[in-house]
Coordinates of N, CA and C in Angstrom, one line a residue:
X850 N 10.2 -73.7 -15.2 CA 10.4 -74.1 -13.9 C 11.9 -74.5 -13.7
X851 N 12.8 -74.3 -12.7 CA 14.0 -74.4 -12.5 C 13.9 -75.4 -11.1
X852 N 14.8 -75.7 -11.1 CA 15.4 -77.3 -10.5 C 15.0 -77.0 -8.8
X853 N 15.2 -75.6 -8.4 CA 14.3 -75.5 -6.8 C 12.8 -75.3 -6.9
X854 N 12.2 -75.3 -7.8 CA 11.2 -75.2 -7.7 C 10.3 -77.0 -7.4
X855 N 11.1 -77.5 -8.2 CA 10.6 -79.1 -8.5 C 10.8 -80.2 -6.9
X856 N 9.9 -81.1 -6.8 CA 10.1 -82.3 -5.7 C 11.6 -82.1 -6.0
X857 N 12.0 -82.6 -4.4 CA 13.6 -82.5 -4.6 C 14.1 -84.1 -4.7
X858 N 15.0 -84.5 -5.3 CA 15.5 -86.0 -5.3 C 17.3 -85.7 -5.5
X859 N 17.8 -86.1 -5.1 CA 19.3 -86.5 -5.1 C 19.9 -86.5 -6.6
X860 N 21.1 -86.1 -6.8 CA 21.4 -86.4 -8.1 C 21.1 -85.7 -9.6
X861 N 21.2 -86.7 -10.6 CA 20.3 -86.6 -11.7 C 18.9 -86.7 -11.7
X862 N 18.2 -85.8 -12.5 CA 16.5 -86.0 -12.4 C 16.3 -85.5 -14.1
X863 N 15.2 -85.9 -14.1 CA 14.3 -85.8 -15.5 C 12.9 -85.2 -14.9
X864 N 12.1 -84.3 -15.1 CA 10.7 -83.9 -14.6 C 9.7 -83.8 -15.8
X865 N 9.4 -84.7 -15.9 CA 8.4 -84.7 -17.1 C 7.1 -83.5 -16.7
X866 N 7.1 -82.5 -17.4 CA 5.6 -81.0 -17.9 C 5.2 -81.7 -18.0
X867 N 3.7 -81.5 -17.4 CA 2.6 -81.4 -18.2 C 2.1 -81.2 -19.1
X868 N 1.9 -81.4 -20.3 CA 1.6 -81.1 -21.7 C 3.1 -80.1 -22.2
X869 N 4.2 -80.7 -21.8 CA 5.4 -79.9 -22.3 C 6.8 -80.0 -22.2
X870 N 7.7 -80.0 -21.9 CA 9.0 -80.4 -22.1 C 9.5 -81.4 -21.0
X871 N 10.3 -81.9 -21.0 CA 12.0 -82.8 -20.3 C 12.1 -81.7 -19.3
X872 N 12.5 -81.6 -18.0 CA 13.4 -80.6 -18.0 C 14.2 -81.9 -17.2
X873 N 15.7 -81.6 -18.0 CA 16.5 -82.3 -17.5 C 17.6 -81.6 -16.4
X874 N 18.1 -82.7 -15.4 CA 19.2 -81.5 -14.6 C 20.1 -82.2 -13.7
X875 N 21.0 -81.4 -13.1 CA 21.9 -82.3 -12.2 C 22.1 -81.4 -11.1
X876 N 21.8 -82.0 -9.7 CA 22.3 -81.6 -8.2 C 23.4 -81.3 -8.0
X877 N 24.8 -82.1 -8.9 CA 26.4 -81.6 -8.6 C 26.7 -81.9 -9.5
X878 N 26.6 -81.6 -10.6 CA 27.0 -82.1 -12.0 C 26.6 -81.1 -13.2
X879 N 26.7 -81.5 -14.4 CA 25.9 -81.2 -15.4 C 25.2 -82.0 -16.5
X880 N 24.2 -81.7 -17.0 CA 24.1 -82.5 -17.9 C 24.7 -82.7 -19.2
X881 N 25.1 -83.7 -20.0 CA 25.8 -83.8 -21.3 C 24.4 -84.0 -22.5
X882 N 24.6 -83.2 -23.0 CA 23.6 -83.4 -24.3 C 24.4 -83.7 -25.3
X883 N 24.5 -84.5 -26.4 CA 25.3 -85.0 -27.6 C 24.5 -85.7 -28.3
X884 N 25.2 -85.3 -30.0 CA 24.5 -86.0 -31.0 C 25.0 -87.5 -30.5
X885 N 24.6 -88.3 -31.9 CA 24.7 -89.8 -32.1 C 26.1 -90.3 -32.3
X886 N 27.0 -88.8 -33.0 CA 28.1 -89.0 -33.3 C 29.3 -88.4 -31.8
X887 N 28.7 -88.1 -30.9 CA 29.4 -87.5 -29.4 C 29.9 -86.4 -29.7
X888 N 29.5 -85.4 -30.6 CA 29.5 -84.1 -31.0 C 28.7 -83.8 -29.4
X889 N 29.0 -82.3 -28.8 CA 28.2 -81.9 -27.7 C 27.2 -81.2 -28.2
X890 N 26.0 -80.9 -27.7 CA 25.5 -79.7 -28.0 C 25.1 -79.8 -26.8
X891 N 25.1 -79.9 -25.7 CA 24.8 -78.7 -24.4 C 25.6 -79.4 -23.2
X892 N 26.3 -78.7 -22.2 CA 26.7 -79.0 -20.6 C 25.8 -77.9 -19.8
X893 N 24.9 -78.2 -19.5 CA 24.4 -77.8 -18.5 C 24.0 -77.9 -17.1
X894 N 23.9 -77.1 -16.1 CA 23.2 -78.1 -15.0 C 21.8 -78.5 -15.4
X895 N 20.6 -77.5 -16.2 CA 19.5 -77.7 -16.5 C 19.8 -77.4 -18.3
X896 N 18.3 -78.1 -18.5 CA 18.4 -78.0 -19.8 C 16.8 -78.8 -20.0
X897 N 16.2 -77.9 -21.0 CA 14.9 -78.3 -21.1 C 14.7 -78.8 -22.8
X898 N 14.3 -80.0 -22.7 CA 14.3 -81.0 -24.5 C 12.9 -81.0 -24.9
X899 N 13.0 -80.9 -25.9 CA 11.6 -80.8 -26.5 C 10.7 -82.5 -26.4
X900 N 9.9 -82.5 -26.0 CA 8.7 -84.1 -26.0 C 7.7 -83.4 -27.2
X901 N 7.6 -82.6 -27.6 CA 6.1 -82.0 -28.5 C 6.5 -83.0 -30.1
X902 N 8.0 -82.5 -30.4 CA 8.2 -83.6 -32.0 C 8.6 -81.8 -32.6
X903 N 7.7 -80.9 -32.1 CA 7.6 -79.6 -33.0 C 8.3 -78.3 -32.9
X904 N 9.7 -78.5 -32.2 CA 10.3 -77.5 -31.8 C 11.5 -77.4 -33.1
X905 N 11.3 -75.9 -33.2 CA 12.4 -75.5 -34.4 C 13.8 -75.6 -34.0
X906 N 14.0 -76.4 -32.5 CA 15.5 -75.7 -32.0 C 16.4 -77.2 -31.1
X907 N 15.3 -78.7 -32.3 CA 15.4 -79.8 -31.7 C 16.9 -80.2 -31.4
X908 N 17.0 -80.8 -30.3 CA 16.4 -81.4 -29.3 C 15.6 -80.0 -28.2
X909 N 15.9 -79.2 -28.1 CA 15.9 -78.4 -27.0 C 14.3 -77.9 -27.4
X910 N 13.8 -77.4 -26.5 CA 12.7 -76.8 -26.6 C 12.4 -75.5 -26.4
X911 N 11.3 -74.8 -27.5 CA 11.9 -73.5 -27.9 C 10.1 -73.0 -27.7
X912 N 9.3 -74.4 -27.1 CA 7.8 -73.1 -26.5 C 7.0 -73.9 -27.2
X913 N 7.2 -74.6 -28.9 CA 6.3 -74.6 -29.7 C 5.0 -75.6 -29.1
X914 N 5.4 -76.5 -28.2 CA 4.3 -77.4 -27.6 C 2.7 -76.3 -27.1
X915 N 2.7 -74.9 -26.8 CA 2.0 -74.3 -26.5 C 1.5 -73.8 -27.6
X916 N 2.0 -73.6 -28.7 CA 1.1 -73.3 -30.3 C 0.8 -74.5 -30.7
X917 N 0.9 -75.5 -30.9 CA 1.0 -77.1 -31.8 C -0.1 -77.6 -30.6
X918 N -0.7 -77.5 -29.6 CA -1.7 -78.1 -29.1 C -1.0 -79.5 -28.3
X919 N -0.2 -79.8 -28.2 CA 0.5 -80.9 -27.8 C -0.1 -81.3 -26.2
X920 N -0.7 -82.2 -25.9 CA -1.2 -82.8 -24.8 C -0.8 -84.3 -24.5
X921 N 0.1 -84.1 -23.6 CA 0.3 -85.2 -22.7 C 0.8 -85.3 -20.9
X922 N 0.3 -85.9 -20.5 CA 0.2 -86.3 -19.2 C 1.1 -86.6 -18.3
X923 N 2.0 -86.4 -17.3 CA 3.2 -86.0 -16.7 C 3.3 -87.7 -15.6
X924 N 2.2 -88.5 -15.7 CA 2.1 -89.4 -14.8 C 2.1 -90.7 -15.7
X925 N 3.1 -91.9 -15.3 CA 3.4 -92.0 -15.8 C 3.7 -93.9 -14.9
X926 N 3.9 -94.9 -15.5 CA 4.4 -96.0 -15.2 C 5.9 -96.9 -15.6
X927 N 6.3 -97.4 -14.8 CA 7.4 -98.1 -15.3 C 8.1 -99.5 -14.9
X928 N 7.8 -100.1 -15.4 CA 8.2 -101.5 -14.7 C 9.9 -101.7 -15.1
X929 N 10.3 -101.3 -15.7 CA 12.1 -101.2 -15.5 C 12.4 -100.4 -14.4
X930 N 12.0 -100.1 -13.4 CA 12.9 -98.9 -12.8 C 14.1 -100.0 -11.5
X931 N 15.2 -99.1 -11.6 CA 16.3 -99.7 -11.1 C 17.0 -99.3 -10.3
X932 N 17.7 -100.1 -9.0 CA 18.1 -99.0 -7.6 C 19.2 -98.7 -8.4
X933 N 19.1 -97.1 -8.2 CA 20.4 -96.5 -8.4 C 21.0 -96.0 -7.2
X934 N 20.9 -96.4 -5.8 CA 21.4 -96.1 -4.4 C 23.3 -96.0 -4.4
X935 N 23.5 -94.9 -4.3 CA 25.0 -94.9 -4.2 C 25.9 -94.4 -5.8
X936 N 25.1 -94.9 -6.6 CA 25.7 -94.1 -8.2 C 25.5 -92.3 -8.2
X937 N 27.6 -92.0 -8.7 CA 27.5 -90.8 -8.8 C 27.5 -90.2 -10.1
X938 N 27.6 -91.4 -11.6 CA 27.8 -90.9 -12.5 C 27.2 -89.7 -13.1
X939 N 27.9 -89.2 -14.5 CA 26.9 -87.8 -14.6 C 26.0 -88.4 -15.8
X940 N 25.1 -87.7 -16.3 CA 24.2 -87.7 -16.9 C 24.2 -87.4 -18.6
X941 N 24.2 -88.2 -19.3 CA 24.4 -88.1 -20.3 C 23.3 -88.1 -21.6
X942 N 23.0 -87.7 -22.6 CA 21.6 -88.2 -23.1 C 21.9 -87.8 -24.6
X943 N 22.2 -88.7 -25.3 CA 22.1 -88.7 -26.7 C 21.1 -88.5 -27.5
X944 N 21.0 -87.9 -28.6 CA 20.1 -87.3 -29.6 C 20.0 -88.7 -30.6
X945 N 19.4 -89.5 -30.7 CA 19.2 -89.8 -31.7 C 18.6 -89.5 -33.2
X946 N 19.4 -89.9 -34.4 CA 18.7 -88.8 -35.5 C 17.6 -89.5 -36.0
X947 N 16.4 -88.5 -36.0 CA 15.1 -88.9 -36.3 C 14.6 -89.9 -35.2
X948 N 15.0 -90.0 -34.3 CA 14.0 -91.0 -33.6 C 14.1 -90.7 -31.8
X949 N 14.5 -91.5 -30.4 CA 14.6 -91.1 -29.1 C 15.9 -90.0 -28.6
X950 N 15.7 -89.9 -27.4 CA 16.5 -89.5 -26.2 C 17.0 -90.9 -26.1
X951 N 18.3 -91.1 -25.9 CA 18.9 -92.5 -25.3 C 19.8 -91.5 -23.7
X952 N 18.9 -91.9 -22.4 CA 19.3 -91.4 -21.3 C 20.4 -92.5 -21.2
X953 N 21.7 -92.1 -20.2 CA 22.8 -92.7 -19.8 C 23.3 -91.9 -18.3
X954 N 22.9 -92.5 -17.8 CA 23.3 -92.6 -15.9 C 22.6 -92.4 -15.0
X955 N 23.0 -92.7 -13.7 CA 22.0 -92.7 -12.7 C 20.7 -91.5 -13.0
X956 N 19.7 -92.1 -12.9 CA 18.9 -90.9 -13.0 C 17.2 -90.5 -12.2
X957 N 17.0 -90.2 -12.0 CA 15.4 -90.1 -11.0 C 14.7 -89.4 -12.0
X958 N 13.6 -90.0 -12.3 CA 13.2 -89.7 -13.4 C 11.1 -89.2 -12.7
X959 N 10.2 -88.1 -12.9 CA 9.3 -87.7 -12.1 C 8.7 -86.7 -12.7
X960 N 7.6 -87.1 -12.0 CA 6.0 -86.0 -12.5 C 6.4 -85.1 -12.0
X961 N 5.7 -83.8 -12.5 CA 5.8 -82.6 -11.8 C 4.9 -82.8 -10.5
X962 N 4.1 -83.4 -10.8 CA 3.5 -83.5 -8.9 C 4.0 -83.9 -8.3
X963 N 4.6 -85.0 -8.6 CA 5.8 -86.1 -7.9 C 4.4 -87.3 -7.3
X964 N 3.6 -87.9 -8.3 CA 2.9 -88.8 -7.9 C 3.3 -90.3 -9.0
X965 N 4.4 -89.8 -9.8 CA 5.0 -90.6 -10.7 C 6.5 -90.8 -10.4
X966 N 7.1 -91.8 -10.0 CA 8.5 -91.6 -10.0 C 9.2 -93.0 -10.5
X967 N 10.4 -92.8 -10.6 CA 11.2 -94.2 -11.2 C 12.7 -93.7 -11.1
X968 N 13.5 -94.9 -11.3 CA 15.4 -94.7 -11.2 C 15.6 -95.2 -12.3
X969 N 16.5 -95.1 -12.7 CA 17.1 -96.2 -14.0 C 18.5 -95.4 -14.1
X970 N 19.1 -96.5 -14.8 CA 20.7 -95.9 -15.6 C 20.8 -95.7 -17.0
X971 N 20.0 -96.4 -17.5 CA 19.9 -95.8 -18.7 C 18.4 -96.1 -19.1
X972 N 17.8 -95.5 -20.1 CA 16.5 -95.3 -21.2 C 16.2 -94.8 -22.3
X973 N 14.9 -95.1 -23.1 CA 14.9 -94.2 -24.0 C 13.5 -93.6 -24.1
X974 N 13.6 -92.1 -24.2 CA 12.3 -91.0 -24.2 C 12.1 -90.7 -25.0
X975 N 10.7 -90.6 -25.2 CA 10.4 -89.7 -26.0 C 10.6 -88.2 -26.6
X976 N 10.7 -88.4 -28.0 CA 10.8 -86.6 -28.8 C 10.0 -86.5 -29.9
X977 N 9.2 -87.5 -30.2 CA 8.4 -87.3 -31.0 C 6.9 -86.9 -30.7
X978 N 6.6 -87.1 -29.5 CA 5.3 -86.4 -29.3 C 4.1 -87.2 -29.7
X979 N 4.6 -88.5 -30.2 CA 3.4 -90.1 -30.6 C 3.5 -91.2 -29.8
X980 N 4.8 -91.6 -28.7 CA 4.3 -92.2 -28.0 C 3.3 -92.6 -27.1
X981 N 2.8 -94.1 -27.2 CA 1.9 -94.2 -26.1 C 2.2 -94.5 -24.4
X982 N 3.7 -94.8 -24.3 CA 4.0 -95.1 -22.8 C 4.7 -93.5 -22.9
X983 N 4.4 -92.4 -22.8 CA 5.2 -91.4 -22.4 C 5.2 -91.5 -21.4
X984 N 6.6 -91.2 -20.7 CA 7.5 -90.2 -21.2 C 8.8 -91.2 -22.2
X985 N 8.5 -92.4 -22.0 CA 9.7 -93.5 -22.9 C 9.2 -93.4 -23.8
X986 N 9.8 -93.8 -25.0 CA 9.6 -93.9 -26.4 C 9.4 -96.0 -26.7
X987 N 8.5 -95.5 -27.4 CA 7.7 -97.2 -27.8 C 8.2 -97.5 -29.5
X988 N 9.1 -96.5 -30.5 CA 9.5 -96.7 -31.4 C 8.3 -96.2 -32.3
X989 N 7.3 -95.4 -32.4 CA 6.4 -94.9 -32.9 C 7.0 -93.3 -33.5
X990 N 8.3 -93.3 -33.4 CA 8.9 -92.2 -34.5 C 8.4 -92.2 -35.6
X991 N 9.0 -94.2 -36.1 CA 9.1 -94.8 -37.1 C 7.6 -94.6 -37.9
X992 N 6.6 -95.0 -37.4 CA 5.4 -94.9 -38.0 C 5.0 -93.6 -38.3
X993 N 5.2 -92.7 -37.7 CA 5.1 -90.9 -37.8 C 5.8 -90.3 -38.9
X994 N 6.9 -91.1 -39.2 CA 8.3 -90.5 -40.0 C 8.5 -89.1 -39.0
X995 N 8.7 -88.9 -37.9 CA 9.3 -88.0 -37.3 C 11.0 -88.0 -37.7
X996 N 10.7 -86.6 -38.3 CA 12.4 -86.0 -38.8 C 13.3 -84.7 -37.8
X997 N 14.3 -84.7 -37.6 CA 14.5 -83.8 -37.1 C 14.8 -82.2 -37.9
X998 N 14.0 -82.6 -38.9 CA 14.0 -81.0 -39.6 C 12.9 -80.2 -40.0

């Protein structure tokens, strides 16, 4: 799915699949993907991150959630969410090793139906594929030992 096909929102957005990836993106921007250490590994306007835990091509997502059976639900709750009205910053999202997505800037974050929505400036998502608040991460890497290898 590419960024005209999705509910439209202003800005930065995050669209949490159905049983399958992030797709992350920016309206006038791009997105920054970077390790822990601010090494880059992607500027794009879109860019789709793996949520399954099982992709050979981590962070990014490379399909495997459709072999690996991976099931999770695109709807979603949030009691942090925060007016981002008027923020132009770009979007940034760190890789943490072995464990979240640390998101950084205004962002709209949404179901593919768009019956789930939230703002925030910064968070952290899931990539391990064991969270129970998806699409955020609850720190349940740790108990998984999800590795990024």
């Amino acid at each position: 799915m590419h960024l005209s096909e999705k509910p439209s929102y202003p800005g930065n957005t995050i669209m949490v699949r159905p049983d399958g990836p992030l797709i992350c993106g920016s309206e006038h921007d791009v997105v920054t993907v970077q390790d822990a250490d601010g090494n880059l590994l992607a500027r794009e306007r879109e860019v789709a991150l793996c949520r399954c835990g099982g992709s050979a091509n981590k962070p990014f997502c490379d399909g495997s959630h459709k072999q690996n059976g991976f099931r999770a639900g695109q709807e979603f709750t949030d009691a942090r969410s925060e007016d981002i009205t008027g923020q132009n910053d770009a979007l940034v999202i760190t890789v943490k090793p072995d464990a979240m997505l640390l998101v950084k800037g205004p962002v709209t974050i949404f179901s593919r139906s768009g019956k789930s929505v939230t703002t925030r400036n910064r968070g952290a998502l899931c990539r391990c594929g064991a969270s129970e608040n998806k699409p955020f991460c609850d720190a349940r890497h740790k108990q998984i030992v999800f590795t990024d290898q």
